[in-house]
Amino acid sequence: MIEPFGLGGWSWGVLRLHEVPVDPSTDLVGRTGDGLGVFRRHFARFRPLVTAAALGTAAGAHTLVTGALAAKTRVGVLPRVRDNALVVLGRTHAEITAALLAALTTSRLAADSHPHADFAARVGKAAGVDTAVRAVADLAPLIGAAGFQRAHPIAKARADLTGLLYADGIHDSLYRSGGVTLLTEPVAEMAPIRPGTAAADRYDKAA
């Protein structure tokens, strides 16, 4: 068992198979030679879930910080919330929401086996988790020293999100593979396909 940084309750293990018989007709997930395709289809569905979990963590931190600042101003402990803090609250809310919408769109594309899903899952996971990490890092100072205590939810969120920078795809690799895809596939083919359009008809025939 390998204990990760952050990610409380999670661990990674190693599975080793020795002299295990495999029947190609019944025991394979896909056809012979289709391993990469199976891998991509799996992660096209899984990465948006990881992204949504990261963004949910950031949204929870945002709610916690916003609530704490509102309570302090309500009872007079804090005369007013400074403009720079208000900017952070507004910006992080917008960024978290936008990234979550992208993750939901990717999940829908994956459910429809859309050819755009794999690309969107790769760059979306990297961008979404980056957004979550940056949001929590920017929000943490607004709650004060308490947010940097080991047992505080903000500190745990930062540790967990740091782990997700590496789990399910290191971000430099995901961004780089996204760049390769953009250079090797026409932009028009990467665009989402809307039902009822000529592009959708072509996709349906190809599928």
Short mmCIF file of C-alpha atoms in Angstrom, two decimals:
data_model
loop_
_atom_site.label_atom_id
_atom_site.label_comp_id
_atom_site.label_asym_id
_atom_site.label_seq_id
_atom_site.Cartn_x
_atom_site.Cartn_y
_atom_site.Cartn_z
CA MET A 1 0.00 0.00 0.00
CA ILE A 2 1.30 3.46 -0.92
CA GLU A 3 0.12 6.38 1.22
CA PRO A 4 -0.46 9.55 -0.82
CA PHE A 5 0.05 13.14 0.23
CA GLY A 6 -3.32 14.50 1.33
CA LEU A 7 -6.28 12.54 -0.02
CA GLY A 8 -7.34 11.33 3.42
CA GLY A 9 -8.88 7.87 3.28
CA TRP A 10 -7.27 7.06 -0.07
CA SER A 11 -4.28 4.93 -0.95
CA TRP A 12 -2.65 3.46 -4.01
CA GLY A 13 -1.74 -0.19 -4.27
CA VAL A 14 0.15 -2.41 -6.67
CA LEU A 15 -1.52 -5.41 -8.32
CA ARG A 16 0.77 -8.17 -9.52
CA LEU A 17 -0.54 -11.18 -11.45
CA HIS A 18 1.53 -14.35 -11.67
CA GLU A 19 0.61 -17.27 -13.93
CA VAL A 20 -3.01 -16.12 -14.20
CA PRO A 21 -4.75 -17.71 -17.19
CA VAL A 22 -6.54 -15.24 -19.48
CA ASP A 23 -9.18 -16.35 -21.97
CA PRO A 24 -9.18 -13.77 -24.82
CA SER A 25 -12.79 -14.64 -25.66
CA THR A 26 -14.20 -13.82 -22.21
CA ASP A 27 -11.61 -12.08 -20.01
CA LEU A 28 -10.58 -9.06 -22.07
CA VAL A 29 -12.21 -5.67 -21.58
CA GLY A 30 -11.95 -4.90 -25.31
CA ARG A 31 -10.75 -6.47 -28.52
CA THR A 32 -7.13 -7.48 -28.99
CA GLY A 33 -5.12 -4.36 -29.79
CA ASP A 34 -7.82 -2.04 -28.43
CA GLY A 35 -6.09 -1.36 -25.10
CA LEU A 36 -5.36 2.30 -25.78
CA GLY A 37 -8.94 2.88 -26.88
CA VAL A 38 -10.29 1.27 -23.71
CA PHE A 39 -7.92 3.39 -21.64
CA ARG A 40 -9.03 6.60 -23.33
CA ARG A 41 -12.74 5.79 -23.08
CA HIS A 42 -12.36 5.04 -19.37
CA PHE A 43 -10.51 8.25 -18.57
CA ALA A 44 -12.79 10.35 -20.77
CA ARG A 45 -15.52 9.41 -18.28
CA PHE A 46 -13.41 9.34 -15.13
CA ARG A 47 -11.40 12.56 -15.43
CA PRO A 48 -14.46 14.85 -15.42
CA LEU A 49 -15.50 13.21 -12.13
CA VAL A 50 -12.05 13.91 -10.65
CA THR A 51 -12.30 17.48 -11.91
CA ALA A 52 -15.76 17.93 -10.40
CA ALA A 53 -14.52 16.57 -7.05
CA ALA A 54 -11.64 19.06 -7.06
CA LEU A 55 -13.92 21.95 -7.95
CA GLY A 56 -16.42 20.84 -5.30
CA THR A 57 -13.60 21.01 -2.75
CA ALA A 58 -12.77 24.52 -3.91
CA ALA A 59 -16.45 25.51 -3.79
CA GLY A 60 -16.65 24.23 -0.22
CA ALA A 61 -13.64 26.33 0.72
CA HIS A 62 -15.25 29.34 -0.97
CA THR A 63 -18.46 28.86 1.01
CA LEU A 64 -16.50 28.47 4.25
CA VAL A 65 -14.46 31.64 3.69
CA THR A 66 -17.43 33.68 2.50
CA GLY A 67 -19.48 32.60 5.51
CA ALA A 68 -16.67 33.42 7.93
CA LEU A 69 -16.16 36.91 6.48
CA ALA A 70 -19.90 37.59 6.47
CA ALA A 71 -20.20 36.49 10.11
CA LYS A 72 -17.27 38.69 11.19
CA THR A 73 -18.77 41.76 9.54
CA ARG A 74 -22.21 41.00 10.90
CA VAL A 75 -21.04 40.98 14.54
CA GLY A 76 -18.62 43.87 14.06
CA VAL A 77 -15.36 41.94 14.45
CA LEU A 78 -14.46 43.06 10.94
CA PRO A 79 -15.51 46.64 10.09
CA ARG A 80 -15.62 45.87 6.38
CA VAL A 81 -14.27 43.42 3.81
CA ARG A 82 -11.45 44.99 1.84
CA ASP A 83 -11.78 45.44 -1.91
CA ASN A 84 -8.97 43.01 -2.72
CA ALA A 85 -10.76 40.29 -0.72
CA LEU A 86 -14.01 41.03 -2.53
CA VAL A 87 -12.18 40.69 -5.85
CA VAL A 88 -10.86 37.26 -4.79
CA LEU A 89 -14.36 36.13 -3.76
CA GLY A 90 -15.91 37.21 -7.04
CA ARG A 91 -13.13 35.94 -9.29
CA THR A 92 -12.78 32.54 -7.66
CA HIS A 93 -16.55 32.00 -7.74
CA ALA A 94 -16.63 32.77 -11.47
CA GLU A 95 -13.61 30.55 -12.23
CA ILE A 96 -14.91 27.60 -10.20
CA THR A 97 -18.33 27.83 -11.85
CA ALA A 98 -16.89 28.06 -15.37
CA ALA A 99 -14.59 25.08 -14.82
CA LEU A 100 -17.43 23.02 -13.35
CA LEU A 101 -19.61 23.74 -16.38
CA ALA A 102 -16.77 22.56 -18.62
CA ALA A 103 -16.46 19.35 -16.57
CA LEU A 104 -20.20 18.70 -16.85
CA THR A 105 -20.05 19.26 -20.60
CA THR A 106 -17.13 16.83 -20.89
CA SER A 107 -19.02 14.23 -18.87
CA ARG A 108 -21.96 14.53 -21.23
CA LEU A 109 -19.69 14.21 -24.27
CA ALA A 110 -18.13 11.08 -22.78
CA ALA A 111 -21.56 9.57 -22.10
CA ASP A 112 -22.38 10.12 -25.78
CA SER A 113 -19.01 8.64 -26.91
CA HIS A 114 -18.29 11.95 -28.63
CA PRO A 115 -14.87 12.12 -30.35
CA HIS A 116 -14.17 15.40 -28.52
CA ALA A 117 -14.54 13.75 -25.08
CA ASP A 118 -11.00 12.40 -24.67
CA PHE A 119 -9.39 15.75 -25.54
CA ALA A 120 -11.81 17.69 -23.34
CA ALA A 121 -11.22 15.30 -20.43
CA ARG A 122 -7.44 15.66 -20.64
CA VAL A 123 -7.18 19.44 -20.81
CA GLY A 124 -10.30 19.91 -18.68
CA LYS A 125 -8.89 17.86 -15.81
CA ALA A 126 -5.64 19.79 -15.85
CA ALA A 127 -7.33 23.20 -16.10
CA GLY A 128 -10.09 22.35 -13.63
CA VAL A 129 -7.77 21.10 -10.90
CA ASP A 130 -5.40 24.01 -11.52
CA THR A 131 -8.39 26.33 -11.05
CA ALA A 132 -9.35 24.60 -7.81
CA VAL A 133 -5.80 24.70 -6.42
CA ARG A 134 -5.39 28.38 -7.28
CA ALA A 135 -8.80 29.29 -5.84
CA VAL A 136 -8.16 27.64 -2.47
CA ALA A 137 -4.66 29.13 -2.29
CA ASP A 138 -6.11 32.60 -2.91
CA LEU A 139 -8.98 32.09 -0.47
CA ALA A 140 -6.92 30.70 2.41
CA PRO A 141 -5.36 34.03 3.54
CA LEU A 142 -8.83 35.60 3.78
CA ILE A 143 -9.78 33.36 6.70
CA GLY A 144 -6.61 34.17 8.64
CA ALA A 145 -4.10 32.02 10.50
CA ALA A 146 -6.72 29.39 11.36
CA GLY A 147 -6.79 28.31 7.71
CA PHE A 148 -3.16 27.21 7.92
CA GLN A 149 -3.60 24.88 10.89
CA ARG A 150 -3.16 21.21 10.00
CA ALA A 151 -6.66 20.22 11.16
CA HIS A 152 -8.48 23.07 9.41
CA PRO A 153 -10.68 22.17 6.38
CA ILE A 154 -8.86 24.72 4.23
CA ALA A 155 -5.49 23.12 4.99
CA LYS A 156 -6.88 19.66 4.21
CA ALA A 157 -8.39 20.93 0.97
CA ARG A 158 -5.03 22.32 -0.13
CA ALA A 159 -3.29 19.01 0.62
CA ASP A 160 -5.92 16.95 -1.20
CA LEU A 161 -5.90 19.21 -4.25
CA THR A 162 -2.12 19.09 -4.43
CA GLY A 163 -2.40 15.31 -4.74
CA LEU A 164 -4.81 15.68 -7.64
CA LEU A 165 -2.20 17.66 -9.57
CA TYR A 166 -0.52 14.29 -10.12
CA ALA A 167 -3.27 11.67 -9.83
CA ASP A 168 -4.98 10.65 -13.10
CA GLY A 169 -2.50 12.51 -15.26
CA ILE A 170 0.32 14.96 -14.48
CA HIS A 171 -0.79 18.34 -15.75
CA ASP A 172 2.20 19.16 -17.92
CA SER A 173 1.61 15.87 -19.77
CA LEU A 174 -2.12 16.52 -20.14
CA TYR A 175 -1.63 20.04 -21.46
CA ARG A 176 1.13 18.85 -23.80
CA SER A 177 -1.02 16.03 -25.18
CA GLY A 178 -3.82 18.55 -25.67
CA GLY A 179 -1.48 20.77 -27.66
CA VAL A 180 -0.44 17.82 -29.82
CA THR A 181 -4.09 17.02 -30.49
CA LEU A 182 -4.82 20.60 -31.51
CA LEU A 183 -1.91 20.55 -33.96
CA THR A 184 -2.79 17.19 -35.50
CA GLU A 185 -6.59 17.46 -35.75
CA PRO A 186 -8.48 20.24 -37.56
CA VAL A 187 -10.13 22.70 -35.19
CA ALA A 188 -13.50 22.16 -36.87
CA GLU A 189 -13.36 18.47 -36.03
CA MET A 190 -12.61 19.27 -32.38
CA ALA A 191 -15.64 21.53 -31.98
CA PRO A 192 -18.66 20.13 -30.11
CA ILE A 193 -21.28 18.67 -32.44
CA ARG A 194 -24.79 20.05 -32.07
CA PRO A 195 -27.74 17.68 -32.63
CA GLY A 196 -29.65 18.23 -35.85
CA THR A 197 -26.74 19.79 -37.74
CA ALA A 198 -24.90 18.47 -40.79
CA ALA A 199 -21.91 17.73 -38.59
CA ALA A 200 -24.08 15.62 -36.33
CA ASP A 201 -25.37 13.67 -39.33
CA ARG A 202 -21.82 12.99 -40.48
CA TYR A 203 -20.83 11.88 -36.97
CA ASP A 204 -23.84 9.56 -36.72
CA LYS A 205 -22.98 7.95 -40.06
CA ALA A 206 -19.34 7.54 -39.06
CA ALA A 207 -20.30 5.97 -35.74
#
